[in-house]
CSV table of C-alpha atoms and ligand atoms in Angstrom, one decimal:
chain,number,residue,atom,x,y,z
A,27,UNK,CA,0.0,0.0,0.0
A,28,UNK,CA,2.9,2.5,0.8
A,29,UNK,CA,4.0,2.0,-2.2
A,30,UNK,CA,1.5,2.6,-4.4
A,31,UNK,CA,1.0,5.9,-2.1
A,32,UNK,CA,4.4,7.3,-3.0
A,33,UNK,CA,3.9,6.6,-6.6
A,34,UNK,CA,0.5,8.4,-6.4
A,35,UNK,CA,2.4,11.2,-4.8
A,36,UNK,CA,5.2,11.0,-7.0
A,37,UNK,CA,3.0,11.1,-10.1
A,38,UNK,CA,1.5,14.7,-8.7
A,39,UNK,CA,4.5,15.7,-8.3
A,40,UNK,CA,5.3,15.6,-12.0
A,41,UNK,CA,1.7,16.8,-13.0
A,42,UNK,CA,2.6,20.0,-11.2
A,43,UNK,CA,5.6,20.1,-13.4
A,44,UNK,CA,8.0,20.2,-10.1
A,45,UNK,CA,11.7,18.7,-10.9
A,46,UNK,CA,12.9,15.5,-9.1
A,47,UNK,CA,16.0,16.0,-7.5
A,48,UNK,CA,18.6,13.0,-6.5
A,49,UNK,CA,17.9,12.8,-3.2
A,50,UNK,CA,13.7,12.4,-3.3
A,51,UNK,CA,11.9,9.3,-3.9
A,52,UNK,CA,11.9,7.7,-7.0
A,53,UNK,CA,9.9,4.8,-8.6
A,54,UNK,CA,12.5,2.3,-9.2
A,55,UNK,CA,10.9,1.9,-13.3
A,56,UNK,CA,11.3,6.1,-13.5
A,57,UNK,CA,15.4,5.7,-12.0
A,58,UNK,CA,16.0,2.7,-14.6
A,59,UNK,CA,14.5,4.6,-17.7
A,60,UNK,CA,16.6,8.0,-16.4
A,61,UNK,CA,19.5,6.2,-16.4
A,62,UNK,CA,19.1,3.8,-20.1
A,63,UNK,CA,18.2,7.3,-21.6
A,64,UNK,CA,20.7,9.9,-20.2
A,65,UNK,CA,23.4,7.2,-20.4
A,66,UNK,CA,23.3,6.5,-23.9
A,67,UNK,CA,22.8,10.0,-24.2
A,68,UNK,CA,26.1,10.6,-22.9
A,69,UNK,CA,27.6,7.3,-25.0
A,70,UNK,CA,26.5,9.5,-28.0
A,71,UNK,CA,28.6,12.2,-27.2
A,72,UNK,CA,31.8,10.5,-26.9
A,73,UNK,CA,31.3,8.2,-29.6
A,74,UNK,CA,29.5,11.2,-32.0
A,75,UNK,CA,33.7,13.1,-31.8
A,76,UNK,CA,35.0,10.1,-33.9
A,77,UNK,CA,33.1,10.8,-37.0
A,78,UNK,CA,34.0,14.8,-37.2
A,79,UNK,CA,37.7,14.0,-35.4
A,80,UNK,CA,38.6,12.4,-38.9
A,81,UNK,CA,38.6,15.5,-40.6
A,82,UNK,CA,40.1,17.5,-37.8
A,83,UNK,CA,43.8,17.4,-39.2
A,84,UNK,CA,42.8,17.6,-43.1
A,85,UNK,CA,40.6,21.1,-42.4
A,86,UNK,CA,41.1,23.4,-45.7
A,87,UNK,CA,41.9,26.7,-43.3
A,88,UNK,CA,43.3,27.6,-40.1
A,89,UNK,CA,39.9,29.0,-38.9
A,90,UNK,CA,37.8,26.0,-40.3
A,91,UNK,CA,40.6,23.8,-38.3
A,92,UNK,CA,39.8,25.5,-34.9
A,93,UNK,CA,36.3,26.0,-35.0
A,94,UNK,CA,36.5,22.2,-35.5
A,95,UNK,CA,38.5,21.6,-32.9
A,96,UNK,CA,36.5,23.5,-30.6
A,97,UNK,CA,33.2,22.1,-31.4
A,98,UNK,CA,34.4,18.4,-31.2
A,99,UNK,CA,36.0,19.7,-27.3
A,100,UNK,CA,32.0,20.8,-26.7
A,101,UNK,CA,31.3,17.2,-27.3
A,102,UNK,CA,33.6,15.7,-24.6
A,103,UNK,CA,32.4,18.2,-22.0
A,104,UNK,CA,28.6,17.1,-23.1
A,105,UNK,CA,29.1,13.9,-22.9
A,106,UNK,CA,31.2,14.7,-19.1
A,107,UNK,CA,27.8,16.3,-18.1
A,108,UNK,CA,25.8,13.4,-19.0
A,109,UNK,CA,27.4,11.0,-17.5
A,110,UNK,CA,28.2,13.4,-14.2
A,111,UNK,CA,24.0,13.7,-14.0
A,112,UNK,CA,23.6,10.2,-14.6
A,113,UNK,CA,25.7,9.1,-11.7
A,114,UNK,CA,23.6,11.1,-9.3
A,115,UNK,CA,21.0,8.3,-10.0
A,116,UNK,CA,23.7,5.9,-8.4
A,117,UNK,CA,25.3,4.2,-11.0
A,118,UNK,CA,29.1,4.8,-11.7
A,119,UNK,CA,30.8,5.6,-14.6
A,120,UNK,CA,32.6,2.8,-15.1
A,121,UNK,CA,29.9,0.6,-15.2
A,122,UNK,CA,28.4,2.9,-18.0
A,123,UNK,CA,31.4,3.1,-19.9
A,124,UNK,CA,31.9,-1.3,-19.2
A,125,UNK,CA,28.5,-1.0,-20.7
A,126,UNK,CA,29.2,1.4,-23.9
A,127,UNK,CA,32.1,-1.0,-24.3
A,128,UNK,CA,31.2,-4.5,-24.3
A,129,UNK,CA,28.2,-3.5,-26.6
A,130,UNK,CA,25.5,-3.7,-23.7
A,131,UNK,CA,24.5,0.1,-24.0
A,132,UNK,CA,23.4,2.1,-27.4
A,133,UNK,CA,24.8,5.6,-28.4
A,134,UNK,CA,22.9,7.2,-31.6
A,135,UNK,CA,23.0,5.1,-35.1
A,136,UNK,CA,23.9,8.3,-36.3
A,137,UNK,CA,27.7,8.1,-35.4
A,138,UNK,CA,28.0,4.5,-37.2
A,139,UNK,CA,27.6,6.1,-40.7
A,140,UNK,CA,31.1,7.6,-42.1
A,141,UNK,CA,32.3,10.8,-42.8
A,142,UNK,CA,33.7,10.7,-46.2
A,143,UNK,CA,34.0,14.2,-47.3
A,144,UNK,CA,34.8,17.9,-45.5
A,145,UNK,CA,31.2,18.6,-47.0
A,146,UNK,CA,30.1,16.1,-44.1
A,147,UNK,CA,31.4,17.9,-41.2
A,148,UNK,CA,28.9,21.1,-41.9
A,149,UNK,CA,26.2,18.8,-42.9
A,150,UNK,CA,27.0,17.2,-39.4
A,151,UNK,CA,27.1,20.3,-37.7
A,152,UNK,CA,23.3,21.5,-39.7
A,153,UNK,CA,21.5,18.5,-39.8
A,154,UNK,CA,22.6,16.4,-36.8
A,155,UNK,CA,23.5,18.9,-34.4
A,156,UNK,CA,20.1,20.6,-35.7
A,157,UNK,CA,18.2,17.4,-34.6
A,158,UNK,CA,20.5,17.6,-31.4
A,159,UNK,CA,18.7,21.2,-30.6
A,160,UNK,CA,15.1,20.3,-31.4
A,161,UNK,CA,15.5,17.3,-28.7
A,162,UNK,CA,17.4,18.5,-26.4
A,163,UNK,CA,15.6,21.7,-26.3
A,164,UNK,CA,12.7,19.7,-25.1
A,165,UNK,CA,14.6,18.1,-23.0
A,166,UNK,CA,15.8,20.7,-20.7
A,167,UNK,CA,12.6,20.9,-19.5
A,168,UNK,CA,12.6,17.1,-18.1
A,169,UNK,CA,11.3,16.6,-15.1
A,170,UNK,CA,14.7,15.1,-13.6
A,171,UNK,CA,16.6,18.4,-12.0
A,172,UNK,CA,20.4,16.8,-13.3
A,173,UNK,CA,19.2,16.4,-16.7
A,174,UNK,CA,17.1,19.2,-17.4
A,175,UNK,CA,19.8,21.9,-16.1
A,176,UNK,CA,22.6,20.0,-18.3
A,177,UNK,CA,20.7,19.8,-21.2
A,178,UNK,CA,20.3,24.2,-21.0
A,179,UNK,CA,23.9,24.5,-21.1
A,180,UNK,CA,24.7,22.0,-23.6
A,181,UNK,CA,21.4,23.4,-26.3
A,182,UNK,CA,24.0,27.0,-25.8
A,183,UNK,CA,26.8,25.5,-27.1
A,184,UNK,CA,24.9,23.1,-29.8
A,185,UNK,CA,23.3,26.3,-31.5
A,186,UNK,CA,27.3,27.6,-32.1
A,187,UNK,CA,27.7,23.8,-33.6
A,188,UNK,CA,24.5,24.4,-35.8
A,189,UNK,CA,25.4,27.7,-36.9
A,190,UNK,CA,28.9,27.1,-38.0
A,191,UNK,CA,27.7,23.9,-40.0
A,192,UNK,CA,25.1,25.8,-41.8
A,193,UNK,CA,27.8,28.6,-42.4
A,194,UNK,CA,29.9,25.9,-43.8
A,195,UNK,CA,27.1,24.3,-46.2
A,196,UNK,CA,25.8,27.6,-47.0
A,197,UNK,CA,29.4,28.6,-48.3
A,198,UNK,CA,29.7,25.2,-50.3
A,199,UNK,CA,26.3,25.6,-51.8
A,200,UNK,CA,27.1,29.1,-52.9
A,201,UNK,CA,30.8,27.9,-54.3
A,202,UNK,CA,32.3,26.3,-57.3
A,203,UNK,CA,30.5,23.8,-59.0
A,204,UNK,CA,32.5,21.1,-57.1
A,205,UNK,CA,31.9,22.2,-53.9
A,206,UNK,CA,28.0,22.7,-54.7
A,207,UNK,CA,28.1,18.9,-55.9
A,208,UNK,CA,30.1,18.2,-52.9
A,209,UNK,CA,27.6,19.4,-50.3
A,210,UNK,CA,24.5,17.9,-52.1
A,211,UNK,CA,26.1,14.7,-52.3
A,212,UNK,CA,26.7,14.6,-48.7
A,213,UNK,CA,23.2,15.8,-48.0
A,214,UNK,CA,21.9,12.9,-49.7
A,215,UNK,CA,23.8,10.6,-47.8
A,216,UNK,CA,23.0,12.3,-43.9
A,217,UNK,CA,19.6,13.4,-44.5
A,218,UNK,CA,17.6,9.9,-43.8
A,219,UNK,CA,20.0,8.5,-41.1
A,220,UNK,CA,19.7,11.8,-39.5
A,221,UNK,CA,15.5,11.0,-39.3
A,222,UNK,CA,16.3,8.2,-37.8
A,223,UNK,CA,18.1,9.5,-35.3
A,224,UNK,CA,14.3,10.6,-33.1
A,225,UNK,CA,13.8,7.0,-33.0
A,226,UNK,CA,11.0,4.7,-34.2
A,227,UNK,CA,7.6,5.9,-34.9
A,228,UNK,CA,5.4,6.5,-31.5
A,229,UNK,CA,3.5,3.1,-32.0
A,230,UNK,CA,6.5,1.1,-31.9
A,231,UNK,CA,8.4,3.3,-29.2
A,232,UNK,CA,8.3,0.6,-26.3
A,233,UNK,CA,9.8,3.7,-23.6
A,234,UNK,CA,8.1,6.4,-24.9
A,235,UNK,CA,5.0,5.9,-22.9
A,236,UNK,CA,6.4,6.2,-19.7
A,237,UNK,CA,9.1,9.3,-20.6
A,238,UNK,CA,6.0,11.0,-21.4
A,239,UNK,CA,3.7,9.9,-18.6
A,240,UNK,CA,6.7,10.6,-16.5
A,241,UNK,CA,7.2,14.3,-18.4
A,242,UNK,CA,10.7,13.1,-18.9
A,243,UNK,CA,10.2,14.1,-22.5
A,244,UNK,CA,7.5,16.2,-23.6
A,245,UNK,CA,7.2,15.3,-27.2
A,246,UNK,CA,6.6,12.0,-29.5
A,247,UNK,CA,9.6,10.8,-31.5
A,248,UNK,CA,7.4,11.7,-34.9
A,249,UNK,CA,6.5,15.0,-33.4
A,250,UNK,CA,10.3,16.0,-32.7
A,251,UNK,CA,10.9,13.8,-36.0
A,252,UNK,CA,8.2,16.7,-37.5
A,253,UNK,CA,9.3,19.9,-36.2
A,254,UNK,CA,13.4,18.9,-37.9
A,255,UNK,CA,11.7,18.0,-41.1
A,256,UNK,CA,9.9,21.2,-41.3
A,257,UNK,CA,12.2,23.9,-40.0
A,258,UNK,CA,15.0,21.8,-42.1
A,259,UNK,CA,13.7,22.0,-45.2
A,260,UNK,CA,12.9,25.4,-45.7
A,261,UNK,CA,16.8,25.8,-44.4
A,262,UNK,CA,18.0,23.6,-47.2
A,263,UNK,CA,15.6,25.7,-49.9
A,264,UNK,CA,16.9,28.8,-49.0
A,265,UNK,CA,20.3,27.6,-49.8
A,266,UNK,CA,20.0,25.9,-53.0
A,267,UNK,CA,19.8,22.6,-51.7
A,268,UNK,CA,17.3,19.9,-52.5
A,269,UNK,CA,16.1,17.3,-50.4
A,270,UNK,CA,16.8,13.9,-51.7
A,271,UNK,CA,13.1,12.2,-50.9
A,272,UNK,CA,10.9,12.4,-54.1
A,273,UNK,CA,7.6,12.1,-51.7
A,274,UNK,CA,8.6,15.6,-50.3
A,275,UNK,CA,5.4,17.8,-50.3
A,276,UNK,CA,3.9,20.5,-48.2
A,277,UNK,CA,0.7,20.3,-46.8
A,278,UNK,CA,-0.9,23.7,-47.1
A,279,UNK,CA,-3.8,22.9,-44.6
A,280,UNK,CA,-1.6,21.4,-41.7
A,281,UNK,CA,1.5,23.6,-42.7
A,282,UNK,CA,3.8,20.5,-42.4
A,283,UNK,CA,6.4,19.1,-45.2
A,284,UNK,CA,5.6,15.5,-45.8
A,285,UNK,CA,8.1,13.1,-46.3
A,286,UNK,CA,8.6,9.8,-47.1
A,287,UNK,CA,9.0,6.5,-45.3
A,288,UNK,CA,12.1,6.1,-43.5
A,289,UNK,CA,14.2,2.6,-44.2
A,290,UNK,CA,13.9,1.0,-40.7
A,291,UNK,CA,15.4,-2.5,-41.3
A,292,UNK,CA,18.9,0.0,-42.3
A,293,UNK,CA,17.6,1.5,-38.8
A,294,UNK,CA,17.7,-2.0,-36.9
A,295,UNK,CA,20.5,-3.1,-38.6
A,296,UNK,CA,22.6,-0.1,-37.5
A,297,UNK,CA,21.2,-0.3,-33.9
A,298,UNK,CA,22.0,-4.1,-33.5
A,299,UNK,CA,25.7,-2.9,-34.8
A,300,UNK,CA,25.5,-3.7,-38.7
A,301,UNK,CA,26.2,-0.1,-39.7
A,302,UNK,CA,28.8,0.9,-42.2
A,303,UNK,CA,31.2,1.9,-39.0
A,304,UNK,CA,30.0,0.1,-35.8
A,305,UNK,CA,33.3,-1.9,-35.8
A,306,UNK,CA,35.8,1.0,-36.1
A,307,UNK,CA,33.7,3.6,-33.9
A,308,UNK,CA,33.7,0.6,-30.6
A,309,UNK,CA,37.5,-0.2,-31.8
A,310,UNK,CA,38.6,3.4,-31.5
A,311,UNK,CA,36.4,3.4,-28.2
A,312,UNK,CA,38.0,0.3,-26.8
A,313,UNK,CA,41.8,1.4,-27.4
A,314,UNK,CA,40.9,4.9,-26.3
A,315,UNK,CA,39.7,3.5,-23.2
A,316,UNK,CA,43.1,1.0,-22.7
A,317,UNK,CA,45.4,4.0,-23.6
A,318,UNK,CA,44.0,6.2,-20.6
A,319,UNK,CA,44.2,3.4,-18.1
A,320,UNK,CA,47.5,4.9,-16.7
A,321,UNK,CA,45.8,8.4,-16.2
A,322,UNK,CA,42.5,6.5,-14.2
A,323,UNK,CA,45.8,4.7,-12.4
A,324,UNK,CA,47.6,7.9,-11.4
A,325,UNK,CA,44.4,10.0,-10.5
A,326,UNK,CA,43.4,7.2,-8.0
A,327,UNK,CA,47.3,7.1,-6.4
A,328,UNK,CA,47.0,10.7,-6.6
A,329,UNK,CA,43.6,10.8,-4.3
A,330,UNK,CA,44.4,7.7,-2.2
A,331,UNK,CA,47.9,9.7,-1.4
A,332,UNK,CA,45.9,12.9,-0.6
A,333,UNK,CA,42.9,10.6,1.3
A,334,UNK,CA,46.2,10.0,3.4
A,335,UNK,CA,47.5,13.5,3.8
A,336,UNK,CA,44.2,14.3,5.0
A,337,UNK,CA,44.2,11.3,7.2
A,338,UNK,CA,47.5,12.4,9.0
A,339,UNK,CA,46.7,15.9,9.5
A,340,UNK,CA,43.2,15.4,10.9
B,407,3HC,N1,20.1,5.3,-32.1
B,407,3HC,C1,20.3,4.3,-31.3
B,407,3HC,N2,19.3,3.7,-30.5
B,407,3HC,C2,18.1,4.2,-30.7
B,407,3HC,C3,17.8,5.3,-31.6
B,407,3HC,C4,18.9,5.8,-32.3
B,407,3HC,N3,18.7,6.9,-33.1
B,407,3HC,N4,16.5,5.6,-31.5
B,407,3HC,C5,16.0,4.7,-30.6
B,407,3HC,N5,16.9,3.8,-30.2
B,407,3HC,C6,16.8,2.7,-29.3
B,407,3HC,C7,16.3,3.2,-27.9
B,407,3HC,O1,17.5,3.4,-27.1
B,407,3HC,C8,15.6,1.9,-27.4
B,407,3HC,O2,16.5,0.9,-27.0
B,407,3HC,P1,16.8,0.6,-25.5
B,407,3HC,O3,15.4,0.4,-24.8
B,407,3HC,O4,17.6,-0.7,-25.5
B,407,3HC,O5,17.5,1.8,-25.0
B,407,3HC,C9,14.9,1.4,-28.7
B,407,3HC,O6,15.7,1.9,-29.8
B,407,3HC,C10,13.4,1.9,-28.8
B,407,3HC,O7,13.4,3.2,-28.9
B,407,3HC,P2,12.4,4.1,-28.1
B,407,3HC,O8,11.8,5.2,-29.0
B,407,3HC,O9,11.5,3.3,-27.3
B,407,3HC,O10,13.5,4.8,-27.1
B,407,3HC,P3,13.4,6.3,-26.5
B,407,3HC,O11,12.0,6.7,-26.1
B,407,3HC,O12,14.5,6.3,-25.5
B,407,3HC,O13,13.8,7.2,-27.8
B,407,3HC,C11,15.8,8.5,-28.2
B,407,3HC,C12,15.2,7.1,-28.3
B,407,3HC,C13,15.1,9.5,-29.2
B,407,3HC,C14,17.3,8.4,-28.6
B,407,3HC,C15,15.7,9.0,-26.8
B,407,3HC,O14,16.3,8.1,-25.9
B,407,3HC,C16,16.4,10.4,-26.5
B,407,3HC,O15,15.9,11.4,-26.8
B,407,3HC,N6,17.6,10.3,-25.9
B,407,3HC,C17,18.3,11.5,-25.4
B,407,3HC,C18,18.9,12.3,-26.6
B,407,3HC,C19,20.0,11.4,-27.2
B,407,3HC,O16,20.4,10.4,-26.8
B,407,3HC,N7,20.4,11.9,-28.4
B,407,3HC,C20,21.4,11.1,-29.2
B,407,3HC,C21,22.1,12.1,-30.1
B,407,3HC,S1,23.3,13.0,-29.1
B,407,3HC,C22,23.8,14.1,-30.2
B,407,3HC,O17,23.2,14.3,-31.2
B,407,3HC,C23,25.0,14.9,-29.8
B,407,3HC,C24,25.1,16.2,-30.6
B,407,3HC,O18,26.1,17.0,-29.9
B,407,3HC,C25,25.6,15.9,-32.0
């Protein structure tokens, strides 16, 4: 009976739209969910440097290099916040990373396609970072305190990643003839994997019911899915762009683009770690991980040693 009581209370609780903090009372179902999401959420950071890390060393100028550079270091500190919020629900990071690294946990499908030209890194920046903002906009107003104040500093610094990818494209689209066939080409190749990235439709969403009865998320994955399509679009027009999906059409009475369907056995197949660069992305991961061991070594000597200082002169 107690039980159900405090999920009765914890359930008005997020009706009145108040944030859960670490310390309250938590259903054990609402904890669990909290930590598969913001988890994977910060798996996705890490692994999401790889792909625009390649082209780090090969930028065509100085400023392109250190823009780069800089947005790739946004992702490390993202993914630093994630997993710092997610261990206030009381489970470490190295469990999580054991977890990104034997394959148990998921980071976005997005990150397992490769990045074969410079036109990809602003496509990246546009497109996925743009997906980036319209979920984790909604997302900093989850109902989990940790969460919701990390995602409002991390939607800041993905609108600079946005803007200088659209700067990017917008320059290719308006260069030489190569570089206009450059950009397209990569926008054919991003734009469906990057719907994908919201997730299957609502009706075959197994968690999305409970984010939302939970207020974790506010939105459906097709509503969010909705909202990049439409703002996206028009941002791909006004460049010069087209949008490689031959069923693209605006609906004048609901003011929506419609769009095709999206390829969801590529979608399963790149979840379940078929995609053109699961192997090398969990590779890079794993020796990463192995070559930083000695720095987890001497940062724990270094704290045991001071433990001990403290020890002594207490
Ligand atoms: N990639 C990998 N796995 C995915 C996925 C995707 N694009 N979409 C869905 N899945 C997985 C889910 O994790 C779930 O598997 P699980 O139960 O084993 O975790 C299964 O497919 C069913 O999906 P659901 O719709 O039921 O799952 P969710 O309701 O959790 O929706 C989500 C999936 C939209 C990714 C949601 O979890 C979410 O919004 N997560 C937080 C945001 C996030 O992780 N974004 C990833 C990109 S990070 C990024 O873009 C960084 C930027 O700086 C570039």
């Amino acid at each position: 009976m107690e039980e159900q009581a405090r999920k009765e209370k914890f359930q008005e609780r997020i009706d009145k739209g108040e944030k859960i903090e670490p310390k309250d009372w938590m259903p054990d179902r609402y904890r669990q969910q909290l930590i598969r999401m913001m988890s994977q959420h910060a798996h996705s950071e890490i692994v999401g440097m790889l792909p625009e890390g390649n082209w780090i060393t090969r930028a065509p100028s100085l400023r392109r290099k250190m823009v780069l550079l800089s947005k790739v270091q946004d992702e490390a500190g993202h993914g630093m916040y994630l997993y710092s919020a997610t261990e206030t629900l009381g489970i470490s990071r190295e469990e999580m990373i054991d977890q990104l690294l034997s394959g148990e946990a998921k980071y976005s499908s997005i990150f397992n396609y490769p990045t074969l030209t410079w036109a990809d890194v602003g496509i990246i920046g546009w497109l996925v970072d743009g997906a980036a903002i319209i979920n984790q906009t909604m997302l900093a107003r989850s109902s989990y305190g940790p969460y919701s104040r990390a995602m409002i500093r991390i939607c800041k610094e993905e609108n600079f990643h946005k803007k200088q990818g659209y700067e990017m494209v917008a320059t290719m689209a308006e260069g030489t003839p190569e570089q206009q066939e450059m950009v397209q080409e990569s926008l054919n190749r991003w734009w469906w994997p990057t719907l994908m990235m919201f997730g299957p439709h609502d009706d075959e969403s197994p968690n999305s019911a409970e984010l939302l009865k939970w207020d974790v998320k506010q939105k459906t994955n097709d509503e969010l899915r909705q909202s990049f399509v439409d703002r996206h679009v028009a941002e791909a027009h006004a460049v010069g762009l087209e949008i490689p999906d031959p069923e693209l059409e605006f609906n004048e009475e609901t003011g929506h683009w419609e769009f095709g369907e999206i390829d969801w056995d590529e979608f399963w197949n790149v979840i379940r770690g078929n995609g053109p660069m699961n192997r090398e992305r969990m590779n890079a991961r794993r020796q990463a991980h192995e070559e930083g061991q000695w720095v987890r070594e001497a940062a724990e000597e270094y704290a045991r040693k001071q433990k001990l200082k403290e020890e002594k002169a207490s």
